[in-house]
mmCIF file of C-alpha atoms and ligand atoms in Angstrom:
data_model
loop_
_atom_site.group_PDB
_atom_site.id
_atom_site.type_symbol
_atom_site.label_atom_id
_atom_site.label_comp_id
_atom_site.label_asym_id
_atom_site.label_seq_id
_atom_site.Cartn_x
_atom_site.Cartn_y
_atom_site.Cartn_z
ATOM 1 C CA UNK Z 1 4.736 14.969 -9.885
ATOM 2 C CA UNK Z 2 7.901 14.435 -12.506
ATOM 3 C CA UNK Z 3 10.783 15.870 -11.840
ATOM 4 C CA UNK Z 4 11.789 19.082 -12.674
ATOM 5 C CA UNK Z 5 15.023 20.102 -14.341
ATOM 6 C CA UNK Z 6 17.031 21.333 -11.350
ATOM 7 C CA UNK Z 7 14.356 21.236 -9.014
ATOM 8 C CA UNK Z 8 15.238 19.115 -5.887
ATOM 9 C CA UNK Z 9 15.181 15.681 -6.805
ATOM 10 C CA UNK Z 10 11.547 13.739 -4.856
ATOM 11 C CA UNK Z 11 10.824 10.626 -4.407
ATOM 12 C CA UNK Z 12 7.559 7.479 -3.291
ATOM 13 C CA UNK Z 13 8.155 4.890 -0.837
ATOM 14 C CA UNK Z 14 6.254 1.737 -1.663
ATOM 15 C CA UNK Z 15 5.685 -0.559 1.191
ATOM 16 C CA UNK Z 16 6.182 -4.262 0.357
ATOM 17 C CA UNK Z 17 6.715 -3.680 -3.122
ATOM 18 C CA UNK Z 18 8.609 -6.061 -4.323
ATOM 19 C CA UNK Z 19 5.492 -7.870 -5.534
ATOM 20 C CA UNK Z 20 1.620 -7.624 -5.888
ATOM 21 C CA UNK Z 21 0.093 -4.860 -6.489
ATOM 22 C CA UNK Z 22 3.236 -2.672 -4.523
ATOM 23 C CA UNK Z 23 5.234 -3.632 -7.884
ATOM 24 C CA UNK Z 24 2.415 -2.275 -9.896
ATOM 25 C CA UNK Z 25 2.555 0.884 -7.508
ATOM 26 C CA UNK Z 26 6.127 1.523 -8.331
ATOM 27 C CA UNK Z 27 5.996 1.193 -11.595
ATOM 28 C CA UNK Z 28 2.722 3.466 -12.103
ATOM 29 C CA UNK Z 29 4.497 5.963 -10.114
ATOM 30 C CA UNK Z 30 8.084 5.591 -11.608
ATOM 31 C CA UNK Z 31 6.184 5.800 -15.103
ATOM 32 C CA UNK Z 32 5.295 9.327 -13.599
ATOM 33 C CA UNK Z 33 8.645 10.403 -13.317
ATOM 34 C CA UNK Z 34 8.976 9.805 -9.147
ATOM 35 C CA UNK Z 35 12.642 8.124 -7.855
ATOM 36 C CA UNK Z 36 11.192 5.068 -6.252
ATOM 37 C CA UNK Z 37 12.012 3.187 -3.044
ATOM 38 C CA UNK Z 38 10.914 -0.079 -3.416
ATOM 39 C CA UNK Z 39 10.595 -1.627 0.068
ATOM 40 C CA UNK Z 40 10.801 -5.492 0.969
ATOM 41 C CA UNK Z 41 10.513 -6.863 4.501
ATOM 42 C CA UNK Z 42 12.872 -9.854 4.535
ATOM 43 C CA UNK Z 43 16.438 -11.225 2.927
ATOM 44 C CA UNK Z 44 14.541 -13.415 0.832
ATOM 45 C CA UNK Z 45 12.163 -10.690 -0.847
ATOM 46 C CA UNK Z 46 15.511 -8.855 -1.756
ATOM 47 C CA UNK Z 47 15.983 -10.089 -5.397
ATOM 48 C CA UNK Z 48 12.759 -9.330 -6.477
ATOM 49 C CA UNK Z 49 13.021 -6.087 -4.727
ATOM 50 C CA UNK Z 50 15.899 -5.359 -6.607
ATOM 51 C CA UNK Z 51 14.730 -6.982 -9.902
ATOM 52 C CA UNK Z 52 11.464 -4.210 -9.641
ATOM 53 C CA UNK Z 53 14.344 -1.558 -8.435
ATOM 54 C CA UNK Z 54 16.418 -2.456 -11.620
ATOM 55 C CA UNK Z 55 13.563 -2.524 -14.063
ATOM 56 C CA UNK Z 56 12.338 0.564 -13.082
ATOM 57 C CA UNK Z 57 15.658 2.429 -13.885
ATOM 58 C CA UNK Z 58 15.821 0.916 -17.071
ATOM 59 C CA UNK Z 59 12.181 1.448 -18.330
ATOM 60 C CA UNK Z 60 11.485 4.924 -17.193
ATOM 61 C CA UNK Z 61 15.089 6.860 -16.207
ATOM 62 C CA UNK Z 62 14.066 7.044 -12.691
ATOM 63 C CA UNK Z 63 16.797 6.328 -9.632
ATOM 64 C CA UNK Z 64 15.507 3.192 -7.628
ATOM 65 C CA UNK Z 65 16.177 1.348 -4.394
ATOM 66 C CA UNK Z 66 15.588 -1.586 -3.136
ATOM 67 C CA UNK Z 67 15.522 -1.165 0.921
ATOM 68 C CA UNK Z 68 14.803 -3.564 3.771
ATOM 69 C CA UNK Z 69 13.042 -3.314 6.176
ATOM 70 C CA UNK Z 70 9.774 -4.784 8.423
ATOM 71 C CA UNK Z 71 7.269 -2.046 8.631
ATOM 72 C CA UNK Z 72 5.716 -3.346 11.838
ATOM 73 C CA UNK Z 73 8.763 -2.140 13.499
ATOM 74 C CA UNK Z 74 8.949 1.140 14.615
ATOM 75 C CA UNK Z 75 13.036 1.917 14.264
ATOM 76 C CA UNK Z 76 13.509 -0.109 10.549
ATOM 77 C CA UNK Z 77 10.123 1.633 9.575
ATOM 78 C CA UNK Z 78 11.948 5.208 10.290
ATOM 79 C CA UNK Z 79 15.039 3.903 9.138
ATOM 80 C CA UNK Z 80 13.570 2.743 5.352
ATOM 81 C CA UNK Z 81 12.085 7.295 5.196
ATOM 82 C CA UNK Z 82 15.491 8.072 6.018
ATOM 83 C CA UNK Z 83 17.283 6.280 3.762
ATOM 84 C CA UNK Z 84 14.684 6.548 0.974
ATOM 85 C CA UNK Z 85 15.473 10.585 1.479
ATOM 86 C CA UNK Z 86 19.283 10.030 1.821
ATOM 87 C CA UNK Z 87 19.417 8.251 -1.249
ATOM 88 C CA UNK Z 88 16.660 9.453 -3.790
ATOM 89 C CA UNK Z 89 15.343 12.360 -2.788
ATOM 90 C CA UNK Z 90 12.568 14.420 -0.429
ATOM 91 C CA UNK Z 91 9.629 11.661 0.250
ATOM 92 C CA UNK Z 92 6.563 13.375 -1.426
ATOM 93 C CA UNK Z 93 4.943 10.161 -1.635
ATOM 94 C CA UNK Z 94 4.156 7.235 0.992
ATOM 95 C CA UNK Z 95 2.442 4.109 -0.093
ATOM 96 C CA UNK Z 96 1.551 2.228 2.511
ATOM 97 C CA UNK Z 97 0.856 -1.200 0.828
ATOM 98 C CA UNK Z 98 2.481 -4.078 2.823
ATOM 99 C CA UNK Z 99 0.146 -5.981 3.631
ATOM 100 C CA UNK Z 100 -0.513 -9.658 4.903
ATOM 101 C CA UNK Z 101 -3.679 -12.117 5.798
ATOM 102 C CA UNK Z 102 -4.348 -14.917 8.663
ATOM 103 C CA UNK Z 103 -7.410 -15.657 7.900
ATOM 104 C CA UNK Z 104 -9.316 -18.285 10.370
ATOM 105 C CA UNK Z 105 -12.654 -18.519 11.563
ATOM 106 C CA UNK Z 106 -13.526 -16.425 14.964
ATOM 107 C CA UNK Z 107 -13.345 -19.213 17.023
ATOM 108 C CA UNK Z 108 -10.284 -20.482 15.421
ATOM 109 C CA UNK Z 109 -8.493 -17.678 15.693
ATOM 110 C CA UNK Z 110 -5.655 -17.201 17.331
ATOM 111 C CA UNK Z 111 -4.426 -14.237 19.414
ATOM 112 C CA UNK Z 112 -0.872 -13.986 17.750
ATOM 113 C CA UNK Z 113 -2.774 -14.153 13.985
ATOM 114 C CA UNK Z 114 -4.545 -10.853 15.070
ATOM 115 C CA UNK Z 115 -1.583 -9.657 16.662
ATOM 116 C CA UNK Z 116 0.572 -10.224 13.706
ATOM 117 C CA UNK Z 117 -2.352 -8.515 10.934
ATOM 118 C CA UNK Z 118 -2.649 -5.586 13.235
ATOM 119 C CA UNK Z 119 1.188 -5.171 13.262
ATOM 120 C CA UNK Z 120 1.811 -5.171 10.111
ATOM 121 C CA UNK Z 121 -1.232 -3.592 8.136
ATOM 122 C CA UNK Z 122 -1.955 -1.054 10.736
ATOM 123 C CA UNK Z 123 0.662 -0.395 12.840
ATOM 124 C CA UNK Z 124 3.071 -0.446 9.976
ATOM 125 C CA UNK Z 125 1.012 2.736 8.367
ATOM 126 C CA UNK Z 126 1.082 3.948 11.270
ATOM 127 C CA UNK Z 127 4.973 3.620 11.849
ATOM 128 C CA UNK Z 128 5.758 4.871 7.891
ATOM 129 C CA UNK Z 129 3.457 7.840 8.494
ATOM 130 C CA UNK Z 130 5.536 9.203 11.795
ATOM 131 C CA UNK Z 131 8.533 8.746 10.096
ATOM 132 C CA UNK Z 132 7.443 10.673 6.431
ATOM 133 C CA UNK Z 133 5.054 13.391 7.779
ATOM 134 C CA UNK Z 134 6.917 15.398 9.874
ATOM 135 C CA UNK Z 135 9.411 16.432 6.399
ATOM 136 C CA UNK Z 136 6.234 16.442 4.095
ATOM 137 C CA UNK Z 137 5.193 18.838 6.552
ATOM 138 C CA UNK Z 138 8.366 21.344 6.703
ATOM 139 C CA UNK Z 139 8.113 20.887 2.649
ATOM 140 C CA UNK Z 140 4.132 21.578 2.754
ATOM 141 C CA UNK Z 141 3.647 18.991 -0.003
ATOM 142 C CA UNK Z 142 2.782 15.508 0.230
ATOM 143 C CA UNK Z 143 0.941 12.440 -0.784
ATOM 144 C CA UNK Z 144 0.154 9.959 0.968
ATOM 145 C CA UNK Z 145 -2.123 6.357 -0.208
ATOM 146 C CA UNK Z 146 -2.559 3.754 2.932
ATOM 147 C CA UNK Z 147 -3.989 0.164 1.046
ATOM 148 C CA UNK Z 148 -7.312 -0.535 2.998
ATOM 149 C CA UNK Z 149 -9.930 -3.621 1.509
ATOM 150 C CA UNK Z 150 -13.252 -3.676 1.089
ATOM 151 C CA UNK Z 151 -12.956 -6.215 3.788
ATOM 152 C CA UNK Z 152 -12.592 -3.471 6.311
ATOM 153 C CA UNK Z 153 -15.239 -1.164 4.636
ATOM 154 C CA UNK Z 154 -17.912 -4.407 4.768
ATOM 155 C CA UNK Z 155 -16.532 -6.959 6.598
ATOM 156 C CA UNK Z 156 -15.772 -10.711 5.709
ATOM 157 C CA UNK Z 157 -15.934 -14.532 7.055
ATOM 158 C CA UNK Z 158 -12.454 -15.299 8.172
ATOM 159 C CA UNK Z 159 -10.924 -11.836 8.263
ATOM 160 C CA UNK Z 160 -11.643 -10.625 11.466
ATOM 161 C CA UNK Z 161 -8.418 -9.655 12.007
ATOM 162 C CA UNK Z 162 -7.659 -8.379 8.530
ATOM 163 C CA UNK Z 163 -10.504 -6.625 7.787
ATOM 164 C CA UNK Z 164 -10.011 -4.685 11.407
ATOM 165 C CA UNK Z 165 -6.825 -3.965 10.274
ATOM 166 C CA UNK Z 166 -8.096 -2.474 7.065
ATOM 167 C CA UNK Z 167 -10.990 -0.643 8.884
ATOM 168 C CA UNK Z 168 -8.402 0.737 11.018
ATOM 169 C CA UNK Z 169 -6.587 2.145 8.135
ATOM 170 C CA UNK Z 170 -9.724 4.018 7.401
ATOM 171 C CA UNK Z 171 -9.964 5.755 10.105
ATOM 172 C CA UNK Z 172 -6.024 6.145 9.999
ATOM 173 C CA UNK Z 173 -6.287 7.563 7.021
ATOM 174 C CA UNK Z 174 -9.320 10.127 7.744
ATOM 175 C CA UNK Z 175 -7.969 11.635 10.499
ATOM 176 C CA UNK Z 176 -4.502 12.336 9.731
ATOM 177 C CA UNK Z 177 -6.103 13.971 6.326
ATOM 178 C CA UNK Z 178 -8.200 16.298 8.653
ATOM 179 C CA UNK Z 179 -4.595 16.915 10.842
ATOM 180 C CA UNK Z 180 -2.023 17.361 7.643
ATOM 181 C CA UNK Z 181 -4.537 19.007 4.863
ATOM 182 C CA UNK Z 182 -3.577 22.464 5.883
ATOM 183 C CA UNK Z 183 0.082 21.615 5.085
ATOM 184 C CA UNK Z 184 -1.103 20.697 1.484
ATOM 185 C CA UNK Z 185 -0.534 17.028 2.170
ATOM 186 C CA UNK Z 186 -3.517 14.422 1.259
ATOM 187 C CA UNK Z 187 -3.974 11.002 3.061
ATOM 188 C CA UNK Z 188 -6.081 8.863 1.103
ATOM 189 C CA UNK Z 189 -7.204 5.330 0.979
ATOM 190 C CA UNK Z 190 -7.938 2.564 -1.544
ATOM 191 C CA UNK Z 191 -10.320 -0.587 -1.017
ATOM 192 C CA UNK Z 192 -9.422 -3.265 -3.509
ATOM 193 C CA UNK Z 193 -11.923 -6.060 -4.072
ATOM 194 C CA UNK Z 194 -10.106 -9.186 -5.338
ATOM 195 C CA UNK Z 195 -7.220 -8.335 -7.208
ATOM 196 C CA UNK Z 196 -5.083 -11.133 -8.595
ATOM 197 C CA UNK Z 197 -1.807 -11.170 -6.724
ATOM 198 C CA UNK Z 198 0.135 -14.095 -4.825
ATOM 199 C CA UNK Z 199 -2.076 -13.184 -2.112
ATOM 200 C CA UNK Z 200 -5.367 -14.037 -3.297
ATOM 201 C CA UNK Z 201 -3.802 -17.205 -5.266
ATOM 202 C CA UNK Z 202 -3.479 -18.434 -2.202
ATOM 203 C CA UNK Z 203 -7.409 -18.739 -1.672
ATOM 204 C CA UNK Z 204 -9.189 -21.838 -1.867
ATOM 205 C CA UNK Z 205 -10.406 -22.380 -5.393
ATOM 206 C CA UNK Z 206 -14.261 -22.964 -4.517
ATOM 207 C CA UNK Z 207 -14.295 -19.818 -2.470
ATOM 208 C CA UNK Z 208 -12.520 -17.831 -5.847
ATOM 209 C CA UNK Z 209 -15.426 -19.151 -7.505
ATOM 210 C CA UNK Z 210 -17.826 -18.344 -5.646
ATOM 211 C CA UNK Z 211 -16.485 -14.522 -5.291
ATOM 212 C CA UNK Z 212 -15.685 -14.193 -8.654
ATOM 213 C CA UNK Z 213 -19.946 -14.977 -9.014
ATOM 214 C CA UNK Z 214 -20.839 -11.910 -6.771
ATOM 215 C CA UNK Z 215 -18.644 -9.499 -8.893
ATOM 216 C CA UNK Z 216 -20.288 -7.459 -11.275
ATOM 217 C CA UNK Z 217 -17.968 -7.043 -14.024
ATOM 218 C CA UNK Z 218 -17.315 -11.370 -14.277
ATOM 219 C CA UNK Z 219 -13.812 -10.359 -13.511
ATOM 220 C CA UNK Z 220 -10.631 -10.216 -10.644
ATOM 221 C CA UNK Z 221 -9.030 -7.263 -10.798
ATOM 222 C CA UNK Z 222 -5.225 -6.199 -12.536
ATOM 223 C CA UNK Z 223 -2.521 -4.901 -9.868
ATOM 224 C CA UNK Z 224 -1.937 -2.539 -12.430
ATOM 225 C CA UNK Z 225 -5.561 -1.293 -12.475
ATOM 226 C CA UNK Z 226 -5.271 -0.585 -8.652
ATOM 227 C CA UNK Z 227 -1.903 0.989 -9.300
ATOM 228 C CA UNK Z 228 -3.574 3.909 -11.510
ATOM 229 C CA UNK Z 229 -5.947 4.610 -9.249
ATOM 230 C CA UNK Z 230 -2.727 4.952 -6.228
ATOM 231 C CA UNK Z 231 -0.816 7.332 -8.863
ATOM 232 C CA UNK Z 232 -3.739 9.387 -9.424
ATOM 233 C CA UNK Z 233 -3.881 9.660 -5.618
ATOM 234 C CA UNK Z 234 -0.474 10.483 -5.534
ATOM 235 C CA UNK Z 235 -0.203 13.344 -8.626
ATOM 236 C CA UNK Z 236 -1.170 16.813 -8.265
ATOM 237 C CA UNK Z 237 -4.131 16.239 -9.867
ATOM 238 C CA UNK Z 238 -5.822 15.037 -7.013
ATOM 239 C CA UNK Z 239 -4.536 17.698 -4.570
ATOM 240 C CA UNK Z 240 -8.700 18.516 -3.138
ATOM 241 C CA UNK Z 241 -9.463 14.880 -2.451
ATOM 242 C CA UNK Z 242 -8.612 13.865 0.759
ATOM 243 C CA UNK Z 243 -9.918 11.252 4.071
ATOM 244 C CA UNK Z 244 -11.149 9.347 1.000
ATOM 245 C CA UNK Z 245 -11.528 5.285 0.801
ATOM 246 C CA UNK Z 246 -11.882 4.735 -2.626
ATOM 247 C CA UNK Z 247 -13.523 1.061 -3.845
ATOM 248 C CA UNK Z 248 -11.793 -0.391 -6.670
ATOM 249 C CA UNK Z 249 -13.452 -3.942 -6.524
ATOM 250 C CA UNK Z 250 -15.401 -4.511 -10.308
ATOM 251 C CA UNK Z 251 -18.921 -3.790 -8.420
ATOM 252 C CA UNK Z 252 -18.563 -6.902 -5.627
ATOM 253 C CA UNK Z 253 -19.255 -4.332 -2.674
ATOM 254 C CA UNK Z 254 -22.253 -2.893 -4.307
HETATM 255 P P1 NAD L 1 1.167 -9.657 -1.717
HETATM 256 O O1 NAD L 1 1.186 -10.669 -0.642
HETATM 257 O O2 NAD L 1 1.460 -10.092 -3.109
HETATM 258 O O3 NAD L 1 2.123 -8.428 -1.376
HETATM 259 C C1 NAD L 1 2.249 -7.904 -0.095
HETATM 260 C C2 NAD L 1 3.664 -7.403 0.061
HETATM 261 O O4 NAD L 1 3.818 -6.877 1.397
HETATM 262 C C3 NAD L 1 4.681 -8.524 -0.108
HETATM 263 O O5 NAD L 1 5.713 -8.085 -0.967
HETATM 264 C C4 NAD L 1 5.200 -8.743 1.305
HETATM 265 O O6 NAD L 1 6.549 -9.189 1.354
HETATM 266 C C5 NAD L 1 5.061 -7.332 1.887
HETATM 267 N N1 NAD L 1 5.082 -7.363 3.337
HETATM 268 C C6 NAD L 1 4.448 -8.231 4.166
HETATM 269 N N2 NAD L 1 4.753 -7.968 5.444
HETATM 270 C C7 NAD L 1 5.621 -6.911 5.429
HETATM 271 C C8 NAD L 1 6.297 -6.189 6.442
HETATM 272 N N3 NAD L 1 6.163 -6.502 7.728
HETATM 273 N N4 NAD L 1 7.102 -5.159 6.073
HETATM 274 C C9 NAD L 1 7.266 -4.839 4.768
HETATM 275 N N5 NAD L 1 6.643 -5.505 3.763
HETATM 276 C C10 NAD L 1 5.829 -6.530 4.097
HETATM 277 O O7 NAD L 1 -0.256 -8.968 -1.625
HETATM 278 P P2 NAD L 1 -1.062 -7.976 -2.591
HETATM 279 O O8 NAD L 1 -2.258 -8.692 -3.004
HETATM 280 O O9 NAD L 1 -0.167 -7.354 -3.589
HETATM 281 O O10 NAD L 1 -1.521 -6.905 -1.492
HETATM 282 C C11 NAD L 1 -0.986 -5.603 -1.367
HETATM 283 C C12 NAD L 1 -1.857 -4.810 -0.430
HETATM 284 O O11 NAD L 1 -3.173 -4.727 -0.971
HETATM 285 C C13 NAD L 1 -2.019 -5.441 0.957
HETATM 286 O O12 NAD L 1 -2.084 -4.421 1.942
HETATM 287 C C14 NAD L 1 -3.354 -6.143 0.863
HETATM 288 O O13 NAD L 1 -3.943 -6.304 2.120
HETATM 289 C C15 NAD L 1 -4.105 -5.184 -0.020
HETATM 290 N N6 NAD L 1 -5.261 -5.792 -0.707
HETATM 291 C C16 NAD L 1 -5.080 -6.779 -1.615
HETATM 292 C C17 NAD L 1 -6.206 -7.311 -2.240
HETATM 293 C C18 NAD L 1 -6.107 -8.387 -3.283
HETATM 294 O O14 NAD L 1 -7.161 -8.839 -3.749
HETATM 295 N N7 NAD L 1 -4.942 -8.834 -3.679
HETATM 296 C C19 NAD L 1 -7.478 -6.834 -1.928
HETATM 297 C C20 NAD L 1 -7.611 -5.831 -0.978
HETATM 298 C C21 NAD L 1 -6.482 -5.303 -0.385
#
């Protein structure tokens, strides 16, 4: 959705996108024209929150924010919607990206490593969502793109936190569609394979290998080719697709 001339300015809130594939996000959806909020959970995140902020403005003419706050708690969570709003403009779009991994084995797994996954992946959708959807609503336009994995769709050795986490943002995602679609707002989800990012650098190199032999296209995937995918989501093209997870993994899940 661009802006209109003299329409009421909009904007996307990106979780956790001062990096990854949330950078990509913002600048897919800037490149469309949306005022961006680009949202970064902790002091030291804030410079390249405000480096993506800045570039955005300069490439594409859109307003952009950097804007603190931990999405697994429920007050800064509300707090980043408002201020998004205050600052840039009606929230047509939520991205629900942040994201983060403790992987162990089951039996090595502690309780606070699930705790903290659920927190943030879920709950932190969760949180974003009752702070965005009850405007989107009064507005009856929205968009909004929770970041699931194929580890929740399939499952995965060391992710039993994670990828419950990701298969909870599934069925997040599928029944707030079935709860908002009437007030022309879509909830949809995507399910990255392995997408090069800081996140998956941080996985052993054998085990890269080894995943990188089980994808069909020979290939990890671009941030920026997940990003497309999230705009599309987010543009009124898409308006009759929603309670979708969408795989964007080169083939590996087939
Ligand atoms: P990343 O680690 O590079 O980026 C994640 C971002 O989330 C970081 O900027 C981090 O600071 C932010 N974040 C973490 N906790 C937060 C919190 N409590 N509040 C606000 N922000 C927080 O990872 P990425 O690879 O870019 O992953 C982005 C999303 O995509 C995640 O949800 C991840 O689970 C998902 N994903 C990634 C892959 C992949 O292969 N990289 C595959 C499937 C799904």
């Amino acid at each position: 959705m661009a802006q209109e001339m003299n329409a009421a300015p909009v904007c996307a809130v990106v979780t956790g996108g001062a990096r990854g594939i949330g950078a990509a996000v913002c600048e897919a959806l800037a490149a469309r024209g949306l005022n961006v909020a680009v949202n970064h959970s902790h002091a030291a995140s804030r410079e390249a929150a405000e480096r993506v902020a800045e570039s955005l403005r300069e490439r594409f003419g859109v307003a952009a924010q950097a804007i603190q706050a931990d999405v697994s708690d429920f007050e800064q969570a509300s707090s980043l919607v408002e201020r998004a709003a205050a600052a840039l403009g009606r929230v047509h779009v939520l991205v629900n990206n942040a994201g983060i991994t403790r992987d162990a084995l089951f039996l090595r797994m502690k309780e606070a490593d699930f705790d903290r996954v659920l927190d943030v992946n879920l709950k932190g959708a969760f949180n974003c969502c009752k702070a965005a959807v009850p405007a989107m609503c009064k507005a009856r336009a929205g968009r909004i793109v929770n970041m699931s994995s194929i580890s929740g769709l399939h499952g995965n050795v060391g992710q039993v936190n994670y990828a419950a986490s990701k298969a909870g943002i599934v069925g997040l995602t599928k029944s707030l569609a079935r709860e908002v679609a009437p007030r022309g707002i879509t909830v949809n989800a995507v399910a990255p394979g392995f997408i090069k990012t800081d996140m998956t650098n941080a996985v052993p190199e054998k085990i890269r290998e080894q995943v990188l032999g089980n994808i069909p296209e020979r290939r990890f995937g671009e941030p920026a080719e997940v990003a497309s995918l999230v705009a599309f989501l987010a543009s009124d093209e898409a308006a009759y697709i929603t309670g979708q997870a969408i795989e964007i993994d080169g083939g590996l899940a087939l």
